[in-house]
Coordinates of C-alpha atoms in Angstrom, one line a residue:
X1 CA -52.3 -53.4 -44.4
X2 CA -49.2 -51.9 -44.1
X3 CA -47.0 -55.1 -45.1
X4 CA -48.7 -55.8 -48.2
X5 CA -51.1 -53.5 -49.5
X6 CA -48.9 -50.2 -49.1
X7 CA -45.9 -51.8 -51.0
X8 CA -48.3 -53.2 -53.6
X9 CA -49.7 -49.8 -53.5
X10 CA -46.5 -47.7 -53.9
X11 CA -45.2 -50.1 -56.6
X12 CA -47.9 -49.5 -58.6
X13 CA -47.2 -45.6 -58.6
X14 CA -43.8 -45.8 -58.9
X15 CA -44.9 -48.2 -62.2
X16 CA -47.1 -45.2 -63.6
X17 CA -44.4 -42.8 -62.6
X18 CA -47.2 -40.9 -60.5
X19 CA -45.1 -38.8 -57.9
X20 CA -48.3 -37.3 -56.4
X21 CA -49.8 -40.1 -55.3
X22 CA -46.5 -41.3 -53.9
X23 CA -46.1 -37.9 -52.1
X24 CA -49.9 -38.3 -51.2
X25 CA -48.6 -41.8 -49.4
X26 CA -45.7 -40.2 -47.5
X27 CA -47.5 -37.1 -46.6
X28 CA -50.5 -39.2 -44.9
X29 CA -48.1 -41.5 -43.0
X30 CA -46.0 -38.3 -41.6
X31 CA -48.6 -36.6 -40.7
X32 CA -51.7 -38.7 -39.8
X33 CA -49.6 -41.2 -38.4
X34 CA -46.1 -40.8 -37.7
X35 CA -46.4 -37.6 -36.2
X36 CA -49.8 -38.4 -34.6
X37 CA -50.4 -37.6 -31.0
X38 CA -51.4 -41.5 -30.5
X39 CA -48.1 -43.7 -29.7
X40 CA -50.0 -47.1 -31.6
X41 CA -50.5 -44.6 -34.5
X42 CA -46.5 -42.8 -34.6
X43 CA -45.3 -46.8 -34.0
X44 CA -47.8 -47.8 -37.5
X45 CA -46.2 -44.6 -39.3
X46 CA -42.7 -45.1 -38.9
X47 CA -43.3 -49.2 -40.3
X48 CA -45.3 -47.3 -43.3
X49 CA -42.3 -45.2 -43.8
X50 CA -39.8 -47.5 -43.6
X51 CA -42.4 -49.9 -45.9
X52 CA -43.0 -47.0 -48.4
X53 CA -39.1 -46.6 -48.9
X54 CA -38.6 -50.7 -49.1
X55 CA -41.3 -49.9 -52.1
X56 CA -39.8 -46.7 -53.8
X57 CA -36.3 -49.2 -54.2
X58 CA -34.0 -46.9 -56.0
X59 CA -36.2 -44.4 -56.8
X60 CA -36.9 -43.7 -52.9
X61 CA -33.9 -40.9 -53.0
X62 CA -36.2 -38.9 -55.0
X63 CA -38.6 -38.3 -51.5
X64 CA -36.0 -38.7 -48.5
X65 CA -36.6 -35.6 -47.1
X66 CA -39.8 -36.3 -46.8
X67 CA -39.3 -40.0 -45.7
X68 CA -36.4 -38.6 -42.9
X69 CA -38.0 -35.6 -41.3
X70 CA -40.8 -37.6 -39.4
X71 CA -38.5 -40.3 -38.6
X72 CA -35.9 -38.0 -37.1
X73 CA -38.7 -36.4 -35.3
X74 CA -39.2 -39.3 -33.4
X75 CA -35.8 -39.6 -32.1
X76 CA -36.7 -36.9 -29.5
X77 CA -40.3 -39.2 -28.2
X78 CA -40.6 -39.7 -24.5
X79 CA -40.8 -42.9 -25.0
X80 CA -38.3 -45.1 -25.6
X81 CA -39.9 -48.1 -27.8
X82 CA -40.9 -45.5 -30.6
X83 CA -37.2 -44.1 -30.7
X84 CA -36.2 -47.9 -30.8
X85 CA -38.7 -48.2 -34.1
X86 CA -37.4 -44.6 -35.4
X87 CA -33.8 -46.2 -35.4
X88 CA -35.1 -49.4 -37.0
X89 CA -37.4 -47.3 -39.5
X90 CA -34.4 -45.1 -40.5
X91 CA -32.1 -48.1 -41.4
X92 CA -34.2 -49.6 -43.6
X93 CA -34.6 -45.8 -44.8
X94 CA -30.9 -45.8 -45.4
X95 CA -30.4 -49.1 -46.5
X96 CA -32.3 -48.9 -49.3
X97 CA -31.3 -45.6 -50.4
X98 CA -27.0 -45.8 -49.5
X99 CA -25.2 -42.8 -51.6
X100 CA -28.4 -41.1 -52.2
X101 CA -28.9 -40.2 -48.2
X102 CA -25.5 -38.0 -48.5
X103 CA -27.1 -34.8 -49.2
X104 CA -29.4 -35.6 -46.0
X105 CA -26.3 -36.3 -43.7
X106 CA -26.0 -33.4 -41.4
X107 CA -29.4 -34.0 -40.2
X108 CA -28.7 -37.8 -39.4
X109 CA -25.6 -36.9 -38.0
X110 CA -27.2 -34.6 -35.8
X111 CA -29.8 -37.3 -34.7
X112 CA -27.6 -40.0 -34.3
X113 CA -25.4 -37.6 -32.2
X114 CA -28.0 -37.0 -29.9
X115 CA -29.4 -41.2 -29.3
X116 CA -25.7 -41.9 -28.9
X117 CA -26.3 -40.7 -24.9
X118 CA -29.8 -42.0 -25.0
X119 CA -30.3 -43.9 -21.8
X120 CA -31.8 -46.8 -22.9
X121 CA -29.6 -49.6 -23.8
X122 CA -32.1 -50.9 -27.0
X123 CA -32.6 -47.1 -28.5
X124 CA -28.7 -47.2 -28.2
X125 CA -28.1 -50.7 -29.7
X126 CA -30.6 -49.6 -33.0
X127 CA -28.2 -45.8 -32.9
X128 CA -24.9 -48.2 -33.4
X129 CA -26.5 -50.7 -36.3
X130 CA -27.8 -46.9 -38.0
X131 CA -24.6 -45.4 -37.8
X132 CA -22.4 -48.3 -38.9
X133 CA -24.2 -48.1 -42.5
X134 CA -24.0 -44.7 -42.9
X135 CA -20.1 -44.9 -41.8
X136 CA -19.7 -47.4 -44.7
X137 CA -21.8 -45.7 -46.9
X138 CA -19.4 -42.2 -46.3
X139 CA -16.3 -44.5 -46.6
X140 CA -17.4 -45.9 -50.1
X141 CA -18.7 -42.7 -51.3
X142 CA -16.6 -40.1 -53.2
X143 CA -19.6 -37.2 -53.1
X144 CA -19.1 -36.5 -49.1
X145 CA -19.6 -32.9 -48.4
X146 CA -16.8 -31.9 -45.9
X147 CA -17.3 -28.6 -46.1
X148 CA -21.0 -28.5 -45.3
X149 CA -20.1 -31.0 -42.5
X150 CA -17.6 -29.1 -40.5
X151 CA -19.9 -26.9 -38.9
X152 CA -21.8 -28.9 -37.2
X153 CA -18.9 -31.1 -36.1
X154 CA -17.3 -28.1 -35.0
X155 CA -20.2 -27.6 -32.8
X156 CA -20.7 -30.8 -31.5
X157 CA -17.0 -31.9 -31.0
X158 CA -17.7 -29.4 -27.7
X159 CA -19.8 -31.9 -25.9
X160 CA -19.5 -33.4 -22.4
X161 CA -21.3 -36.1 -22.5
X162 CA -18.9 -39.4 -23.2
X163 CA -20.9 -41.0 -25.3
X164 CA -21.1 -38.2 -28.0
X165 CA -17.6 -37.5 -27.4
X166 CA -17.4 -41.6 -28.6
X167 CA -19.6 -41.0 -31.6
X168 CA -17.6 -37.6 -32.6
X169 CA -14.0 -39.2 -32.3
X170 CA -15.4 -42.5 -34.0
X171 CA -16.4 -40.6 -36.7
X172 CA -13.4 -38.6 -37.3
X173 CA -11.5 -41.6 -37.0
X174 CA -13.6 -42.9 -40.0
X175 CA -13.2 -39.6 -42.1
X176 CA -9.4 -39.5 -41.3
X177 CA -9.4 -42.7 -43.1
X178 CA -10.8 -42.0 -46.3
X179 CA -8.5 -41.5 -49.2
X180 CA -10.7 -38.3 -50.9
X181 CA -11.8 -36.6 -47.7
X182 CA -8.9 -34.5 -46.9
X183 CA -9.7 -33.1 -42.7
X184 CA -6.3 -32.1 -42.3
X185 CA -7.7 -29.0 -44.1
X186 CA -10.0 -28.3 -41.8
X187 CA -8.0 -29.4 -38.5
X188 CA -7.9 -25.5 -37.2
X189 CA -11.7 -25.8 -37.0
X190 CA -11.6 -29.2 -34.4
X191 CA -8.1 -29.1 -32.8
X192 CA -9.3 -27.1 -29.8
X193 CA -12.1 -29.6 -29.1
X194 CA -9.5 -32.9 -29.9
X195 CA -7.8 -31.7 -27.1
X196 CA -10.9 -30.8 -24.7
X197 CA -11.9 -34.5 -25.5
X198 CA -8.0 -36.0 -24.6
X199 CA -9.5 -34.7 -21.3
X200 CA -12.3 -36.8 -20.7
X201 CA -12.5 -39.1 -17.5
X202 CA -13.2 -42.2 -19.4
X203 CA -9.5 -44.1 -20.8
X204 CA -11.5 -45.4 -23.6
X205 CA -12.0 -42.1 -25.3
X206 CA -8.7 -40.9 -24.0
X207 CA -7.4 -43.6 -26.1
X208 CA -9.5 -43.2 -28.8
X209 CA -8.4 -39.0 -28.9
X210 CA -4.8 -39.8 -28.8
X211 CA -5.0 -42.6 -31.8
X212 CA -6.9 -39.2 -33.8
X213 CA -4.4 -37.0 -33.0
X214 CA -1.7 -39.4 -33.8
X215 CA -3.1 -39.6 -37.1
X216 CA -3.4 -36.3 -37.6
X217 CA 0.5 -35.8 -36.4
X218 CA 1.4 -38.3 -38.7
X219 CA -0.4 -36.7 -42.0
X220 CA 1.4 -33.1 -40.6
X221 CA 4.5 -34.8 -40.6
X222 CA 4.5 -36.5 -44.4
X223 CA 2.6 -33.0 -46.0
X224 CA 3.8 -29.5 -44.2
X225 CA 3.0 -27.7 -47.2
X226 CA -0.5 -27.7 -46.9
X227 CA -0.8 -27.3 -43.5
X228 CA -2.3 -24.3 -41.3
X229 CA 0.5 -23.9 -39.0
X230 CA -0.3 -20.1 -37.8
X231 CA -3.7 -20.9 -37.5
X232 CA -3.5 -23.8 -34.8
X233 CA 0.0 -21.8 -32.9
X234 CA -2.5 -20.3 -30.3
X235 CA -4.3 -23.7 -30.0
X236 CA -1.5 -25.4 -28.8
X237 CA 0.1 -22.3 -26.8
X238 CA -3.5 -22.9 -24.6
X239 CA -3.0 -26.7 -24.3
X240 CA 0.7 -26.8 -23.5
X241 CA -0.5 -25.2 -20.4
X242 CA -3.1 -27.2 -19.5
X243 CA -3.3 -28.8 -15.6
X244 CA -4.4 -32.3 -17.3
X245 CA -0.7 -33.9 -18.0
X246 CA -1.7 -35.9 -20.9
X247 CA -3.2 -32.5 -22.7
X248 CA -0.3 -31.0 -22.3
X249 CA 2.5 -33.6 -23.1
X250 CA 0.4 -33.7 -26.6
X251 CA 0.3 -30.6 -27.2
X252 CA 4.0 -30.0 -26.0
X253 CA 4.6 -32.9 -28.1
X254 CA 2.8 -31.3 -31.1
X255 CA 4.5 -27.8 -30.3
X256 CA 7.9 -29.1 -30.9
X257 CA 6.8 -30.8 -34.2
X258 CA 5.2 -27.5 -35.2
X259 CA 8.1 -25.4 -34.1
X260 CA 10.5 -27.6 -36.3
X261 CA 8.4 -28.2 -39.5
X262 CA 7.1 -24.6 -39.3
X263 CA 9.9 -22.8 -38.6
X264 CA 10.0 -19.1 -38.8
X265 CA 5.9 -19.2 -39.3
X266 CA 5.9 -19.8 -35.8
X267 CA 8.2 -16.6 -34.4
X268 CA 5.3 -14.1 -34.1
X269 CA 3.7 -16.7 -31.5
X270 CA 7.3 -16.8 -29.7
X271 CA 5.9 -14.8 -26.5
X272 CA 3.3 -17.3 -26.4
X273 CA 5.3 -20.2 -26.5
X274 CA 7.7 -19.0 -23.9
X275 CA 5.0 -18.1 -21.4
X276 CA 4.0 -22.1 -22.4
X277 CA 7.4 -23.5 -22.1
X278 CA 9.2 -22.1 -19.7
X279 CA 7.6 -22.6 -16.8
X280 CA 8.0 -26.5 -18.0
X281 CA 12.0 -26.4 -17.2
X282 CA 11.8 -26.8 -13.8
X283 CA 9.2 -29.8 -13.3
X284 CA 10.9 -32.3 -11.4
X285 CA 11.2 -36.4 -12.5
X286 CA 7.0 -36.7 -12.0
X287 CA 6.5 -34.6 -15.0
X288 CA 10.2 -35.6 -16.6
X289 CA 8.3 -36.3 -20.5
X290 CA 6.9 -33.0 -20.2
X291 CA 9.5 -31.4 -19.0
X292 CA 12.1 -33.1 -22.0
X293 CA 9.8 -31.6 -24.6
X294 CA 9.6 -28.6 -23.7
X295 CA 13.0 -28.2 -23.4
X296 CA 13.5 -29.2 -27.4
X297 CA 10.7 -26.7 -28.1
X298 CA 12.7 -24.1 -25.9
X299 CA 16.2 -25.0 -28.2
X300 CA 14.1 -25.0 -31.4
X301 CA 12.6 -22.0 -30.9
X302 CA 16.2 -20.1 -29.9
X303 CA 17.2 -21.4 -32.8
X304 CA 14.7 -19.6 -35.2
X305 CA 16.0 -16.3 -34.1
X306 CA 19.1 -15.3 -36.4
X307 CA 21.4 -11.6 -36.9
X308 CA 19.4 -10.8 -39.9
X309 CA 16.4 -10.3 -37.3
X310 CA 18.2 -7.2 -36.3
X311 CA 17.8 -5.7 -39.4
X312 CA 13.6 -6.0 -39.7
X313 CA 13.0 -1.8 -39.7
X314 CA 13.8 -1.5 -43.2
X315 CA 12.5 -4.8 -44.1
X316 CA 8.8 -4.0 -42.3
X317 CA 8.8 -0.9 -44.1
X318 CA 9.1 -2.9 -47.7
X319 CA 6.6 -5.4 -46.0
X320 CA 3.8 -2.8 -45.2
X321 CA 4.0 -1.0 -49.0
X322 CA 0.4 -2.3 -50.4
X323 CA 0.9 -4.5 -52.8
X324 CA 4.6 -4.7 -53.5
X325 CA 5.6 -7.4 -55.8
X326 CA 8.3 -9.8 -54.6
X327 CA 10.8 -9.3 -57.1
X328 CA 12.3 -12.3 -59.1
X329 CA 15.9 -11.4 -57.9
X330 CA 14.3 -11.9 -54.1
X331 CA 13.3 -14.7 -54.9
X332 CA 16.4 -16.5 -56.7
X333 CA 18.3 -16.3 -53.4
X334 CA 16.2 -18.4 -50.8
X335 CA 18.1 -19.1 -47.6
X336 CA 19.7 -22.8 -47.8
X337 CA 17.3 -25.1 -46.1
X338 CA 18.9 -27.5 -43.3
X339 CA 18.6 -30.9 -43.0
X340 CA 19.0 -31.1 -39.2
X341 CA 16.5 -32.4 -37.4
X342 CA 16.2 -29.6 -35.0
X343 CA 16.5 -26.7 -38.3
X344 CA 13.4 -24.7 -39.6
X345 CA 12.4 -25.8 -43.0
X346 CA 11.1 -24.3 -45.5
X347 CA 7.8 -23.0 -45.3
X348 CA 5.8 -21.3 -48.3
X349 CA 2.9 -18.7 -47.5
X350 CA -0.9 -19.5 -48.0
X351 CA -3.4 -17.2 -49.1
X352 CA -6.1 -18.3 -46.4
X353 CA -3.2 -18.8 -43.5
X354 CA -4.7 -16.3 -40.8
X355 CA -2.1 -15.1 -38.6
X356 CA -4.0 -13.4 -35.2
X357 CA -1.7 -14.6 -32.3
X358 CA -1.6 -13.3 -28.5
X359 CA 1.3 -11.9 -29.1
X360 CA 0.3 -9.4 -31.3
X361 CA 2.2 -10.3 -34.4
X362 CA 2.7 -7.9 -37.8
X363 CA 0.4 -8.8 -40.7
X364 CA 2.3 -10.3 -43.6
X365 CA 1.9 -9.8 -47.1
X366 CA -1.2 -12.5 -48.3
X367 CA 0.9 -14.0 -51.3
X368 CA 1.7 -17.4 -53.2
X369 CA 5.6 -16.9 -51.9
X370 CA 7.5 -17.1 -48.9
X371 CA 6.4 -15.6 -45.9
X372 CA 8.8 -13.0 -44.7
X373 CA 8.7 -13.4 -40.6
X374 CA 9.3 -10.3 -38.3
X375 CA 10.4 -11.2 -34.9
X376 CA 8.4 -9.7 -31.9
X377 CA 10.9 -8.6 -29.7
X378 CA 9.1 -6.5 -27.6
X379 CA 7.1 -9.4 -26.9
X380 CA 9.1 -11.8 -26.1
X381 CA 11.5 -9.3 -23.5
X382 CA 7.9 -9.0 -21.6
X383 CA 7.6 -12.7 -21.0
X384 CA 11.4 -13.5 -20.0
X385 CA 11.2 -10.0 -17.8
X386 CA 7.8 -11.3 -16.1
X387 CA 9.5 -14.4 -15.8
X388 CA 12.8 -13.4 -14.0
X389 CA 10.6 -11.4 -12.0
X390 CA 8.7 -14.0 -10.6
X391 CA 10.1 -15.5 -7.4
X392 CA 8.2 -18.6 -7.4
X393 CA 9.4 -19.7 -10.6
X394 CA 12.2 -22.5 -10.7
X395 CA 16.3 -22.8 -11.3
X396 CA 16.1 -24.2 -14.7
X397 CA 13.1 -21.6 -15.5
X398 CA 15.7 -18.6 -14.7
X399 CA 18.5 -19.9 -16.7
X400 CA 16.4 -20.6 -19.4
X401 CA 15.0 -17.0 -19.4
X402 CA 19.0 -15.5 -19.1
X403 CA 20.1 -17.8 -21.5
X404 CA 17.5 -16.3 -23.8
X405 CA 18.6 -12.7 -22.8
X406 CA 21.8 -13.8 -23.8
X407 CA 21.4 -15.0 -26.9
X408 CA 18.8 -12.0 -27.7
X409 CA 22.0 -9.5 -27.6
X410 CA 23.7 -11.5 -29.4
X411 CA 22.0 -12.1 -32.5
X412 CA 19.7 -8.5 -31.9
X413 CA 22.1 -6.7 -30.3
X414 CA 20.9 -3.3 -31.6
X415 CA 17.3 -3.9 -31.0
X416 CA 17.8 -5.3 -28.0
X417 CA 19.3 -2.2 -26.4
X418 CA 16.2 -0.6 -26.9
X419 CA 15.2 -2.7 -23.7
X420 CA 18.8 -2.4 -21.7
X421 CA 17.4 0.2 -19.2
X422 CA 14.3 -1.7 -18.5
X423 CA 16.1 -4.7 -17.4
X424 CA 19.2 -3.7 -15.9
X425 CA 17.4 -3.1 -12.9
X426 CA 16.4 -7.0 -12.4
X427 CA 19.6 -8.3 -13.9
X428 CA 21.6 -6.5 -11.0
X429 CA 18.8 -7.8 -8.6
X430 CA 19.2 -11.3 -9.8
X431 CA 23.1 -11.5 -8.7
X432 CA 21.3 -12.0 -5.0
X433 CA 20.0 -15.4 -6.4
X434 CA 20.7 -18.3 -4.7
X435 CA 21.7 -20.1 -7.4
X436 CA 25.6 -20.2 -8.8
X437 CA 24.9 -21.4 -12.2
X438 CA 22.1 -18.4 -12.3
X439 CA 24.1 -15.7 -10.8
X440 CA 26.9 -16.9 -13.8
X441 CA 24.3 -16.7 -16.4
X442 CA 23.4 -13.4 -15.1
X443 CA 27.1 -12.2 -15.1
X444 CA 27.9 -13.6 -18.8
X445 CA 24.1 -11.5 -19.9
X446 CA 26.1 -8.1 -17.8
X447 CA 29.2 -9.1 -19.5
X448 CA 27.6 -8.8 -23.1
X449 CA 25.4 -5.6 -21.9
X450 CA 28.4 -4.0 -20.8
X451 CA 30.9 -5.4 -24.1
X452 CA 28.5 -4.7 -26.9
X453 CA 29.5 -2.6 -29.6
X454 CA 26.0 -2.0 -29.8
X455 CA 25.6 -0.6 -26.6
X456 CA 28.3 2.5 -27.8
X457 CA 25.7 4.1 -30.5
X458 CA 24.4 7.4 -29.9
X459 CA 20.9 7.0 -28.3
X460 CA 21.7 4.1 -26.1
X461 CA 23.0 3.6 -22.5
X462 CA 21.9 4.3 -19.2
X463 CA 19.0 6.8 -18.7
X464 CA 20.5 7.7 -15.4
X465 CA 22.7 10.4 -16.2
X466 CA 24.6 10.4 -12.5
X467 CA 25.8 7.2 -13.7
X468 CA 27.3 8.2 -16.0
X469 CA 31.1 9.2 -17.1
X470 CA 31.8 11.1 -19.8
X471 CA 33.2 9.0 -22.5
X472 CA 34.6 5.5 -22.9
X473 CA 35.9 3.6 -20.0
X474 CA 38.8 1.4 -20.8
X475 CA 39.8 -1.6 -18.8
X476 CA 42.9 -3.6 -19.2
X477 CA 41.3 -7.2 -19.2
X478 CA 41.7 -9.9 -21.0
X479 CA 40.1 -10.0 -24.6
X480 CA 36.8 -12.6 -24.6
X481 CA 37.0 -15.4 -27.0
X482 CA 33.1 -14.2 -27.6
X483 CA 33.8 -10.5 -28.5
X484 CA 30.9 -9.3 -31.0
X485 CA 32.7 -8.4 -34.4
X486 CA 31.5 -4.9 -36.0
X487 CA 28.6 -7.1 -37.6
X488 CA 26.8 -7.8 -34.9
X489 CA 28.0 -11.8 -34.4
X490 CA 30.3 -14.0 -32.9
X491 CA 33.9 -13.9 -33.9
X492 CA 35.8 -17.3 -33.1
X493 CA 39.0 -14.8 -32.9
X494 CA 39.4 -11.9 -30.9
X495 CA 42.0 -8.9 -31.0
X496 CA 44.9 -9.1 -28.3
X497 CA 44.2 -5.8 -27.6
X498 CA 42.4 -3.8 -25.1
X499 CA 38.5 -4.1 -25.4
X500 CA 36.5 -0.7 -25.3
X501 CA 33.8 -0.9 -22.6
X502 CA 30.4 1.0 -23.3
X503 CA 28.3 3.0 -20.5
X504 CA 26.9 0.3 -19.2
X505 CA 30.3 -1.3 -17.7
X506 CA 30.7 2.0 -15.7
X507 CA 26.8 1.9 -14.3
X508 CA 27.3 -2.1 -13.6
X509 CA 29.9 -1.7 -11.7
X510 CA 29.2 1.5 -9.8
X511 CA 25.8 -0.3 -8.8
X512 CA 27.3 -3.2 -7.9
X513 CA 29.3 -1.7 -5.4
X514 CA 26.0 0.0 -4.0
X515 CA 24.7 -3.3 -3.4
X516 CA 27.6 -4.9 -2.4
X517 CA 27.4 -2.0 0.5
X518 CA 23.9 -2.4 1.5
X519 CA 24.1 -6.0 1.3
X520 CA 27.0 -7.0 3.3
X521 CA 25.5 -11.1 3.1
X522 CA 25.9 -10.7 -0.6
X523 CA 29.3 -9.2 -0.5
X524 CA 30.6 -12.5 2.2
X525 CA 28.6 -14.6 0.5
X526 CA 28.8 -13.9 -3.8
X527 CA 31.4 -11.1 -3.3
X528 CA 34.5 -13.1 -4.5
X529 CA 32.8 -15.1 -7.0
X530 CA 31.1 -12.4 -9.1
X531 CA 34.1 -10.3 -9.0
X532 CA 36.0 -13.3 -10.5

């Protein structure tokens, strides 16, 4: 009956244009038969289904929701030989109705998702054949709905099981490679996930989540413009400190790509980063890609941070005024964009970027023009301070941190002050460190506490008044090649003439001697060379 007189049947209606009758059809095989508590009778109702569409042709897009529903139904039956006929029933479904099933895709995503673990190796054979066709029907089709799609890949990209982690990267593999479907835009929303998968035990899907992200990379890398830098920062500050080495050479990798197509978009994160990167400095050869990364993201980073960062008070003032035009004048003096490798370039705001990091960053302006940055000092001083203070962490992780310091006072010098008195104390403790090239670091970060014009204003120096002498101490030294010139940045000259020490010379020195006279190993030991 059903192979001859239901398609001569539905023919006939679809010939008379009598959609009742044909809904009549469809609504006795779901429900008589396909959903029928008999298996002989839910086996007859998906072949009626699947006959009923063969029927219907072209016009069977007109009742696929009705024609699915059942079907998909019977991908959750105990038993195994009706799932098999469900993914046989829905292929002919498919087949016969190609672009018009697109409407109906989340729900056959969302079943095929779920037989891609099914345990029998027939049900899974039928899943493959059924989601092949609807890949090439999505990949020929210009009416996919990406946006109505992203939920629920959102949702299911956080599976365990490896076989839907093969159908979810398989599919965004497919999706990456269509022309119209743009899922760079929505990369925020699966990123987290990508790398979740990179995890997995099996090498297949490793493989198959590092040709994704690749892709991805590469489509960052030819359009910066468009892409959601802020809003994937805290992604990758997670994954570059994941235990898994692959997760976190990619997402060290991607960190130094963000860091040097973003730029200054990716400063408010900088405290995040650091507590990411740093620790990275001192792996040994085992970890030696890792560690080589992390390293450029470190330099890149440094490099973001420039004098005019010591001038942000007035500037977050302007910033927080609601809504302040940026004037045309502002605007006809962007900062020169380098073509170094290594060199922020130029990034443009975007009305939906969404800029929540761990570190607490300002909000900016929502605007069409250039996103003015403000660097989170206060931040950043709390990861390198937590990080000097930490006994267990590496050589190369210490002079990273003092390097940092260094370079801090010397493009902030002003701002940095503000934080002078909290770390004097473990800058003077790290001259008992047992490393030379530290302890130097350490001096040269003193040296530019204690030198800093900076350091002379009214409202800094040492809290501790008995420290303290009464005016300017002056020292007949030689002049540094390094001296900071009244505005705040290196000179490549310096005057011949006596520099002017601030406070802090005075209480460096008068605490050095205290600890070179309750430490008497220190004193035989580092006495001569920190001295010099």
């Amino acid at each position: 009956v059903l192979s001859s007189s239901l398609p001569r049947l539905v023919r006939e209606f679809v010939a008379q244009n009598n959609t009742s009758q044909i809904k009549h059809v469809i609504q006795i095989l779901s429900q008589e038969f396909a959903l029928s508590q008999h298996p002989h009778s839910r086996k007859g109702g998906l072949i009626g289904l699947a006959a009923c569409s063969i029927a219907l042709g072209k016009d069977s897009g007109l009742y696929l929701k009705e024609l699915i529903e059942p079907v998909l139904t019977c991908f959750n039956d105990a038993d195994s030989r009706l799932r098999y006929y469900a993914c046989e029933a829905l292929y002919n479904i498919v087949k016969v109705a190609r672009g018009s099933v697109l409407p109906h895709f989340n729900v056959l995503f969302d079943g095929l998702s779920k037989l891609a673990a099914d345990p029998d190796p027939n049900v899974k054979s039928g899943s493959e054949l059924l989601d092949r066709l609807l890949k090439d029907i999505v990949t020929e089709s210009n009416q996919f709905d990406l946006v109505g799609f992203i939920p629920l890949l959102r949702e299911r990209i956080y599976s365990n099981n490896q076989y839907a982690r093969q159908f979810i990267i398989s599919w965004i593999l497919v999706l990456e490679s269509v022309p119209d479907i743009n899922l760079l835009d929505y990369l925020p929303e699966i990123l987290d996930g990508l790398f979740q998968i990179l995890g997995d035990n099996s090498k297949e899907i490793r493989k198959m989540c590092e040709v994704a992200l690749g892709e991805f990379l590469k489509e960052i890398k030819k359009n910066p413009s468009s892409v959601k830098f802020a809003e994937m920062a805290n992604i990758l500050v997670i994954h570059c400190q994941a235990a898994d080495d692959l997760i976190q050479l990619t997402a060290m990798c991607w960190m130094r790509e963000f860091i040097q197509l973003a730029g200054r978009v990716m400063l408010p994160y900088s405290s995040g980063i650091l507590t990411a990167v740093l620790p990275c400095l001192s792996y040994d050869d085992r970890k030696k890609n890792i560690k080589e990364v992390a390293n450029v993201c470190n330099q890149s980073l440094m490099k973001l941070v420039i004098p005019e960062d010591d001038e942000v008070d007035e500037a977050k003032q302007s910033m927080t005024l609601p809504a302040e035009p940026i004037s045309e004048e502002s605007l006809s003096k962007p900062e020169a964009a380098s073509s170094g490798e290594s060199e922020p370039l130029e990034v443009w705001g975007r009305s939906e970027l969404d800029i929540t990091a761990l570190t607490q960053p300002l909000s900016f302006p929502r605007s069409s023009e250039r996103i003015q940055v403000t660097l989170n000092l206060d931040g950043i001083v709390q990861v390198l301070d937590c990080h000097l203070h930490d006994t267990s962490i590496g050589m190369m992780t210490r002079i990273a941190v003092l390097k940092w310091l260094y370079h801090l006072y010397i493009k902030t010098p002003c701002k940095m002050f503000r934080h002078t008195d909290s770390l004097f104390p473990i800058l003077l403790r790290t001259l008992s460190d047992e490393s030379d090239e530290v302890i130097l670091k350490d001096l040269e970060v003193l040296a530019e506490i204690a030198s800093s014009p900076a350091g002379q204003t009214e409202g800094h120096g040492p809290s501790d008044g008995s420290d303290v002498r009464p005016g300017p101490v002056e020292l007949h030294v030689p002049a540094r090649a390094g001296q900071l010139n009244s505005s705040g940045t290196k000179g490549l000259e310096c005057s011949p003439s006596t520099p002017t020490m601030n406070s802090y010379f005075y209480k460096f020195m008068i605490n050095l001697l205290k600890r070179f006279s309750s430490e008497r190993k220190l004193l035989e030991t580092r006495g001569a060379f920190i001295i010099r």
